[in-house]
PDB file of C-alpha atoms in Angstrom:
ATOM      1  CA  GLY A   1       8.544   5.765  19.742  1.00  0.00           C
ATOM      2  CA  ALA A   2       7.343   3.911  16.995  1.00  0.00           C
ATOM      3  CA  VAL A   3       7.645   0.086  16.565  1.00  0.00           C
ATOM      4  CA  VAL A   4       8.631  -1.432  13.428  1.00  0.00           C
ATOM      5  CA  SER A   5       8.439  -5.386  13.063  1.00  0.00           C
ATOM      6  CA  GLN A   6      10.682  -7.456  10.788  1.00  0.00           C
ATOM      7  CA  HIS A   7      10.380 -11.183   9.709  1.00  0.00           C
ATOM      8  CA  PRO A   8      12.092 -13.043   9.843  1.00  0.00           C
ATOM      9  CA  SER A   9      15.388 -11.875  11.997  1.00  0.00           C
ATOM     10  CA  TRP A  10      17.294 -14.796  10.136  1.00  0.00           C
ATOM     11  CA  VAL A  11      16.983 -16.999   7.150  1.00  0.00           C
ATOM     12  CA  ILE A  12      19.255 -19.228   5.921  1.00  0.00           C
ATOM     13  CA  CYS A  13      18.777 -19.960   1.700  1.00  0.00           C
ATOM     14  CA  LYS A  14      20.452 -21.948  -0.825  1.00  0.00           C
ATOM     15  CA  SER A  15      21.886 -20.154  -3.933  1.00  0.00           C
ATOM     16  CA  GLY A  16      19.499 -19.262  -6.732  1.00  0.00           C
ATOM     17  CA  THR A  17      16.451 -19.335  -4.554  1.00  0.00           C
ATOM     18  CA  SER A  18      14.293 -16.239  -3.566  1.00  0.00           C
ATOM     19  CA  VAL A  19      13.776 -14.566   0.023  1.00  0.00           C
ATOM     20  CA  LYS A  20      11.057 -12.456   1.269  1.00  0.00           C
ATOM     21  CA  ILE A  21      11.430 -10.222   4.060  1.00  0.00           C
ATOM     22  CA  GLU A  22       8.454  -8.381   5.773  1.00  0.00           C
ATOM     23  CA  CYS A  23       8.528  -5.149   7.377  1.00  0.00           C
ATOM     24  CA  ARG A  24       5.588  -3.782   9.566  1.00  0.00           C
ATOM     25  CA  SER A  25       4.747  -0.644  11.257  1.00  0.00           C
ATOM     26  CA  LEU A  26       2.966  -1.834  14.378  1.00  0.00           C
ATOM     27  CA  ASP A  27       1.230   1.385  15.700  1.00  0.00           C
ATOM     28  CA  PHE A  28       1.589   3.648  12.745  1.00  0.00           C
ATOM     29  CA  GLN A  29       0.658   4.287   9.238  1.00  0.00           C
ATOM     30  CA  ALA A  30       3.958   4.452   7.262  1.00  0.00           C
ATOM     31  CA  THR A  31       3.662   5.772   3.950  1.00  0.00           C
ATOM     32  CA  THR A  32       7.388   5.908   3.378  1.00  0.00           C
ATOM     33  CA  MET A  33       9.462   3.021   4.441  1.00  0.00           C
ATOM     34  CA  PHE A  34      13.232   2.363   3.359  1.00  0.00           C
ATOM     35  CA  TRP A  35      15.429  -0.466   2.885  1.00  0.00           C
ATOM     36  CA  TYR A  36      18.839  -0.464   4.029  1.00  0.00           C
ATOM     37  CA  ARG A  37      21.857  -3.037   3.913  1.00  0.00           C
ATOM     38  CA  GLN A  38      24.629  -3.282   6.103  1.00  0.00           C
ATOM     39  CA  PHE A  39      27.752  -5.570   5.795  1.00  0.00           C
ATOM     40  CA  PRO A  40      30.305  -6.284   8.717  1.00  0.00           C
ATOM     41  CA  LYS A  41      31.531  -3.307  10.329  1.00  0.00           C
ATOM     42  CA  GLN A  42      30.382  -0.851   7.677  1.00  0.00           C
ATOM     43  CA  SER A  43      27.848   1.678   7.733  1.00  0.00           C
ATOM     44  CA  LEU A  44      24.160   1.338   6.782  1.00  0.00           C
ATOM     45  CA  MET A  45      23.527   1.563   2.862  1.00  0.00           C
ATOM     46  CA  LEU A  46      20.267   2.850   1.404  1.00  0.00           C
ATOM     47  CA  MET A  47      18.967   0.511  -1.227  1.00  0.00           C
ATOM     48  CA  ALA A  48      15.772   1.988  -2.019  1.00  0.00           C
ATOM     49  CA  THR A  49      12.437   4.359  -0.833  1.00  0.00           C
ATOM     50  CA  SER A  50       9.128   2.064  -0.919  1.00  0.00           C
ATOM     51  CA  ASN A  51       6.293   4.398  -1.154  1.00  0.00           C
ATOM     52  CA  GLU A  52       2.800   3.097  -0.929  1.00  0.00           C
ATOM     53  CA  GLY A  53       0.712   2.840  -3.720  1.00  0.00           C
ATOM     54  CA  SER A  54       3.796   3.201  -5.446  1.00  0.00           C
ATOM     55  CA  LYS A  55       7.063   2.058  -7.377  1.00  0.00           C
ATOM     56  CA  ALA A  56      10.078   2.000  -5.297  1.00  0.00           C
ATOM     57  CA  THR A  57      12.640   4.083  -5.859  1.00  0.00           C
ATOM     58  CA  TYR A  58      16.078   2.498  -6.102  1.00  0.00           C
ATOM     59  CA  GLU A  59      19.646   3.998  -5.304  1.00  0.00           C
ATOM     60  CA  GLN A  60      22.120   3.931  -7.657  1.00  0.00           C
ATOM     61  CA  GLY A  61      23.899   0.754  -8.028  1.00  0.00           C
ATOM     62  CA  VAL A  62      20.780  -1.102  -6.498  1.00  0.00           C
ATOM     63  CA  GLU A  63      19.521  -3.562  -9.138  1.00  0.00           C
ATOM     64  CA  LYS A  64      15.497  -3.468  -9.109  1.00  0.00           C
ATOM     65  CA  ASP A  65      14.932  -6.801 -10.459  1.00  0.00           C
ATOM     66  CA  LYS A  66      17.052  -8.481  -8.064  1.00  0.00           C
ATOM     67  CA  PHE A  67      15.778  -6.755  -4.880  1.00  0.00           C
ATOM     68  CA  LEU A  68      11.961  -6.835  -5.267  1.00  0.00           C
ATOM     69  CA  ILE A  69       9.726  -4.224  -3.347  1.00  0.00           C
ATOM     70  CA  ASN A  70       5.850  -4.032  -2.828  1.00  0.00           C
ATOM     71  CA  HIS A  71       4.345  -1.050  -0.150  1.00  0.00           C
ATOM     72  CA  ALA A  72       0.564  -2.555  -0.467  1.00  0.00           C
ATOM     73  CA  SER A  73      -0.406  -0.924   2.595  1.00  0.00           C
ATOM     74  CA  LEU A  74       0.315   2.101   5.107  1.00  0.00           C
ATOM     75  CA  THR A  75       1.814  -0.777   7.123  1.00  0.00           C
ATOM     76  CA  LEU A  76       3.654  -3.353   5.324  1.00  0.00           C
ATOM     77  CA  SER A  77       6.255  -3.077   2.775  1.00  0.00           C
ATOM     78  CA  THR A  78       8.110  -6.592   1.198  1.00  0.00           C
ATOM     79  CA  LEU A  79      11.303  -6.845   0.222  1.00  0.00           C
ATOM     80  CA  THR A  80      12.124  -9.870  -1.728  1.00  0.00           C
ATOM     81  CA  VAL A  81      15.853 -11.080  -3.085  1.00  0.00           C
ATOM     82  CA  THR A  82      15.223 -12.922  -6.336  1.00  0.00           C
ATOM     83  CA  SER A  83      18.083 -15.539  -7.299  1.00  0.00           C
ATOM     84  CA  ALA A  84      20.016 -14.752  -4.213  1.00  0.00           C
ATOM     85  CA  HIS A  85      23.961 -15.397  -4.069  1.00  0.00           C
ATOM     86  CA  PRO A  86      26.298 -15.741  -1.506  1.00  0.00           C
ATOM     87  CA  GLU A  87      27.336 -12.031  -2.043  1.00  0.00           C
ATOM     88  CA  ASP A  88      23.570 -11.191  -1.356  1.00  0.00           C
ATOM     89  CA  SER A  89      24.566 -12.000   2.345  1.00  0.00           C
ATOM     90  CA  SER A  90      24.093  -9.188   4.452  1.00  0.00           C
ATOM     91  CA  PHE A  91      22.413  -7.682   6.874  1.00  0.00           C
ATOM     92  CA  TYR A  92      19.263  -6.057   6.032  1.00  0.00           C
ATOM     93  CA  ILE A  93      17.168  -3.631   7.925  1.00  0.00           C
ATOM     94  CA  CYS A  94      13.807  -1.793   6.803  1.00  0.00           C
ATOM     95  CA  SER A  95      12.633   1.470   8.528  1.00  0.00           C
ATOM     96  CA  ALA A  96       9.451   3.484   8.441  1.00  0.00           C
ATOM     97  CA  ARG A  97       9.265   7.306   8.387  1.00  0.00           C
ATOM     98  CA  VAL A  98       6.526   9.183  10.893  1.00  0.00           C
ATOM     99  CA  ALA A  99       4.377  11.254   8.180  1.00  0.00           C
ATOM    100  CA  SER A 100       3.437  13.536  11.174  1.00  0.00           C
ATOM    101  CA  GLY A 101       7.056  13.946  12.766  1.00  0.00           C
ATOM    102  CA  TYR A 102       9.997  15.551  11.324  1.00  0.00           C
ATOM    103  CA  ASN A 103      10.823  12.741   9.211  1.00  0.00           C
ATOM    104  CA  GLU A 104      11.934  10.552  11.809  1.00  0.00           C
ATOM    105  CA  GLN A 105      12.539   6.904  10.621  1.00  0.00           C
ATOM    106  CA  PHE A 106      11.824   4.212  13.114  1.00  0.00           C
ATOM    107  CA  PHE A 107      13.986   0.809  12.441  1.00  0.00           C
ATOM    108  CA  GLY A 108      12.895  -2.931  12.407  1.00  0.00           C
ATOM    109  CA  PRO A 109      15.404  -5.194  14.226  1.00  0.00           C
ATOM    110  CA  GLY A 110      16.677  -6.381  10.669  1.00  0.00           C
ATOM    111  CA  THR A 111      16.908  -9.833   8.973  1.00  0.00           C
ATOM    112  CA  ARG A 112      20.382 -11.711   8.888  1.00  0.00           C
ATOM    113  CA  LEU A 113      20.489 -13.289   5.282  1.00  0.00           C
ATOM    114  CA  THR A 114      23.055 -16.229   4.762  1.00  0.00           C
ATOM    115  CA  VAL A 115      23.205 -17.359   1.196  1.00  0.00           C
ATOM    116  CA  LEU A 116      24.633 -20.648   0.608  1.00  0.00           C
TER     117      LEU A 116
ATOM    118  CA  GLN B   1      27.481  15.123  -3.089  1.00  0.00           C
ATOM    119  CA  LYS B   2      25.873  15.679   0.095  1.00  0.00           C
ATOM    120  CA  GLU B   3      28.076  14.363   2.609  1.00  0.00           C
ATOM    121  CA  VAL B   4      28.168  13.934   6.573  1.00  0.00           C
ATOM    122  CA  GLU B   5      31.373  13.313   8.417  1.00  0.00           C
ATOM    123  CA  GLN B   6      31.479  11.524  11.701  1.00  0.00           C
ATOM    124  CA  ASN B   7      34.858  10.812  13.342  1.00  0.00           C
ATOM    125  CA  SER B   8      35.057   6.745  13.188  1.00  0.00           C
ATOM    126  CA  GLY B   9      36.711   6.674  16.628  1.00  0.00           C
ATOM    127  CA  PRO B  10      37.017   4.493  18.939  1.00  0.00           C
ATOM    128  CA  LEU B  11      36.173   7.089  21.418  1.00  0.00           C
ATOM    129  CA  SER B  12      37.222   5.539  24.936  1.00  0.00           C
ATOM    130  CA  VAL B  13      36.048   7.702  28.047  1.00  0.00           C
ATOM    131  CA  PRO B  14      35.613   6.535  31.532  1.00  0.00           C
ATOM    132  CA  GLU B  15      32.406   5.546  33.544  1.00  0.00           C
ATOM    133  CA  GLY B  16      30.528   8.857  34.860  1.00  0.00           C
ATOM    134  CA  ALA B  17      32.043  11.392  32.292  1.00  0.00           C
ATOM    135  CA  ILE B  18      30.731  13.297  29.519  1.00  0.00           C
ATOM    136  CA  ALA B  19      30.925  11.762  26.281  1.00  0.00           C
ATOM    137  CA  SER B  20      30.840  14.143  23.173  1.00  0.00           C
ATOM    138  CA  LEU B  21      30.323  13.150  19.525  1.00  0.00           C
ATOM    139  CA  ASN B  22      30.386  15.377  16.789  1.00  0.00           C
ATOM    140  CA  CYS B  23      29.344  15.560  13.156  1.00  0.00           C
ATOM    141  CA  THR B  24      29.702  17.964  10.099  1.00  0.00           C
ATOM    142  CA  TYR B  25      27.236  17.839   7.162  1.00  0.00           C
ATOM    143  CA  SER B  26      27.627  19.859   3.899  1.00  0.00           C
ATOM    144  CA  ASP B  27      24.368  21.348   2.888  1.00  0.00           C
ATOM    145  CA  ARG B  28      23.602  24.598   4.583  1.00  0.00           C
ATOM    146  CA  GLY B  29      19.783  23.800   3.612  1.00  0.00           C
ATOM    147  CA  SER B  30      19.698  20.881   5.812  1.00  0.00           C
ATOM    148  CA  GLN B  31      16.557  20.774   7.837  1.00  0.00           C
ATOM    149  CA  SER B  32      16.619  17.998  10.501  1.00  0.00           C
ATOM    150  CA  PHE B  33      19.228  15.731  12.281  1.00  0.00           C
ATOM    151  CA  PHE B  34      19.161  12.558  13.699  1.00  0.00           C
ATOM    152  CA  TRP B  35      21.204  10.370  16.601  1.00  0.00           C
ATOM    153  CA  TYR B  36      20.861   6.558  16.130  1.00  0.00           C
ATOM    154  CA  ARG B  37      22.697   4.319  18.708  1.00  0.00           C
ATOM    155  CA  GLN B  38      23.336   0.772  17.159  1.00  0.00           C
ATOM    156  CA  TYR B  39      24.732  -1.703  19.216  1.00  0.00           C
ATOM    157  CA  SER B  40      26.749  -4.269  17.058  1.00  0.00           C
ATOM    158  CA  GLY B  41      24.302  -7.000  15.451  1.00  0.00           C
ATOM    159  CA  LYS B  42      21.229  -5.141  16.086  1.00  0.00           C
ATOM    160  CA  SER B  43      19.868  -2.077  13.955  1.00  0.00           C
ATOM    161  CA  PRO B  44      19.877   1.670  14.763  1.00  0.00           C
ATOM    162  CA  GLU B  45      17.723   2.950  17.423  1.00  0.00           C
ATOM    163  CA  LEU B  46      16.675   6.560  17.427  1.00  0.00           C
ATOM    164  CA  ILE B  47      17.720   8.413  20.359  1.00  0.00           C
ATOM    165  CA  MET B  48      16.867  12.154  19.474  1.00  0.00           C
ATOM    166  CA  PHE B  49      16.209  14.534  16.659  1.00  0.00           C
ATOM    167  CA  ILE B  50      16.700  18.504  16.391  1.00  0.00           C
ATOM    168  CA  TYR B  51      15.790  20.990  13.884  1.00  0.00           C
ATOM    169  CA  SER B  52      16.400  24.425  15.631  1.00  0.00           C
ATOM    170  CA  ASN B  53      19.878  26.073  16.562  1.00  0.00           C
ATOM    171  CA  GLY B  54      20.611  25.573  20.043  1.00  0.00           C
ATOM    172  CA  ASP B  55      20.369  22.583  22.676  1.00  0.00           C
ATOM    173  CA  LYS B  56      17.695  19.966  22.972  1.00  0.00           C
ATOM    174  CA  GLU B  57      17.766  17.658  25.891  1.00  0.00           C
ATOM    175  CA  ASP B  58      16.599  14.636  26.997  1.00  0.00           C
ATOM    176  CA  GLY B  59      17.645  12.784  30.008  1.00  0.00           C
ATOM    177  CA  ARG B  60      21.370  12.205  30.021  1.00  0.00           C
ATOM    178  CA  PHE B  61      21.220  13.438  26.447  1.00  0.00           C
ATOM    179  CA  THR B  62      21.931  16.741  24.767  1.00  0.00           C
ATOM    180  CA  ALA B  63      21.799  17.535  20.943  1.00  0.00           C
ATOM    181  CA  GLN B  64      23.709  20.827  20.111  1.00  0.00           C
ATOM    182  CA  LEU B  65      22.986  22.462  16.469  1.00  0.00           C
ATOM    183  CA  ASN B  66      24.771  25.038  14.884  1.00  0.00           C
ATOM    184  CA  LYS B  67      23.427  25.460  11.480  1.00  0.00           C
ATOM    185  CA  ALA B  68      25.606  28.644  10.716  1.00  0.00           C
ATOM    186  CA  SER B  69      28.902  25.779  11.226  1.00  0.00           C
ATOM    187  CA  GLN B  70      26.793  23.005   9.890  1.00  0.00           C
ATOM    188  CA  TYR B  71      27.543  21.229  13.142  1.00  0.00           C
ATOM    189  CA  VAL B  72      25.441  18.951  15.447  1.00  0.00           C
ATOM    190  CA  SER B  73      26.680  17.039  18.396  1.00  0.00           C
ATOM    191  CA  LEU B  74      25.616  14.413  21.102  1.00  0.00           C
ATOM    192  CA  LEU B  75      26.728  14.840  24.424  1.00  0.00           C
ATOM    193  CA  ILE B  76      25.971  11.888  26.847  1.00  0.00           C
ATOM    194  CA  ARG B  77      26.296  12.985  30.486  1.00  0.00           C
ATOM    195  CA  ASP B  78      27.028  10.039  33.141  1.00  0.00           C
ATOM    196  CA  SER B  79      28.003   7.688  30.884  1.00  0.00           C
ATOM    197  CA  GLN B  80      27.621   4.353  31.618  1.00  0.00           C
ATOM    198  CA  PRO B  81      29.187   1.128  29.879  1.00  0.00           C
ATOM    199  CA  SER B  82      25.771   0.463  28.763  1.00  0.00           C
ATOM    200  CA  ASP B  83      26.069   3.092  26.437  1.00  0.00           C
ATOM    201  CA  SER B  84      29.064   1.578  24.198  1.00  0.00           C
ATOM    202  CA  ALA B  85      28.090   1.540  21.210  1.00  0.00           C
ATOM    203  CA  THR B  86      28.321   3.122  17.573  1.00  0.00           C
ATOM    204  CA  TYR B  87      26.414   6.417  17.451  1.00  0.00           C
ATOM    205  CA  LEU B  88      25.089   7.409  13.811  1.00  0.00           C
ATOM    206  CA  CYS B  89      24.545  10.983  12.683  1.00  0.00           C
ATOM    207  CA  ALA B  90      21.834  11.188  10.232  1.00  0.00           C
ATOM    208  CA  VAL B  91      20.669  14.427   7.854  1.00  0.00           C
ATOM    209  CA  ASN B  92      17.295  15.004   6.090  1.00  0.00           C
ATOM    210  CA  TRP B  93      18.655  17.405   3.615  1.00  0.00           C
ATOM    211  CA  GLY B  94      14.779  18.251   2.906  1.00  0.00           C
ATOM    212  CA  GLY B  95      12.280  18.093  -0.240  1.00  0.00           C
ATOM    213  CA  SER B  96       9.892  15.426  -0.865  1.00  0.00           C
ATOM    214  CA  ASN B  97      11.894  12.396  -0.818  1.00  0.00           C
ATOM    215  CA  TYR B  98      12.440  12.025   3.104  1.00  0.00           C
ATOM    216  CA  LYS B  99      15.664  10.252   3.006  1.00  0.00           C
ATOM    217  CA  LEU B 100      18.238  10.170   5.574  1.00  0.00           C
ATOM    218  CA  THR B 101      21.974  10.386   5.005  1.00  0.00           C
ATOM    219  CA  PHE B 102      24.137   8.964   7.689  1.00  0.00           C
ATOM    220  CA  GLY B 103      27.629   9.264   8.988  1.00  0.00           C
ATOM    221  CA  LYS B 104      29.902   6.307   8.999  1.00  0.00           C
ATOM    222  CA  GLY B 105      29.057   6.388  12.986  1.00  0.00           C
ATOM    223  CA  THR B 106      31.476   6.615  15.966  1.00  0.00           C
ATOM    224  CA  LEU B 107      32.701   3.761  18.049  1.00  0.00           C
ATOM    225  CA  LEU B 108      32.407   5.070  21.689  1.00  0.00           C
ATOM    226  CA  THR B 109      33.362   2.917  24.874  1.00  0.00           C
ATOM    227  CA  VAL B 110      32.859   3.661  28.283  1.00  0.00           C
ATOM    228  CA  ASN B 111      35.091   1.967  30.415  1.00  0.00           C
ATOM    229  CA  PRO B 112      33.878   0.805  34.028  1.00  0.00           C
TER     230      PRO B 112
END
């Protein structure tokens, strides 16, 4: 299957700082990537759809000014959590869509964010 | 509201048995269906996808789709303890947004 990487795999930051998470498709081009958040023992929650060369589409209830998404190339999308607070601590996972397939999504390994 | 329903489990089967995981979805026009496996603390891993009625087999895994009943299932033959994980059903409703809607997942435990 297609390979998606994420960096960093984990990060600890102080409250009020910003954290950037990178998502890369390593062996295919991804015009569409997705950002999810998952709290312990809960299901995946889609945060936003990231489209190459255009603005991201955010799900209802997700603050676009707090979770900045940039999809500057066909292989890279970034999520920046601005002014992070302890309640933002979660497992953030990106996925990339294979354009030539049946819309299957391949997930990155995830980034575990802890805000102190 | 388009929904994907799964029994949360846990589903417990003995090693070597067949595990049967089920999923129903609300929109009859849904186009493609996916099964992901998620180990605790890890991200989801795509196991199979299916888009036509009937069965699709890949190794020990068989996906079954019945669009008339709005039902998709995953069978795992010869279950192994390493199959113990949460299995997520996901549905693409079609259209141009490419989003997947995930069920809450079924926790499978395979007992040695």
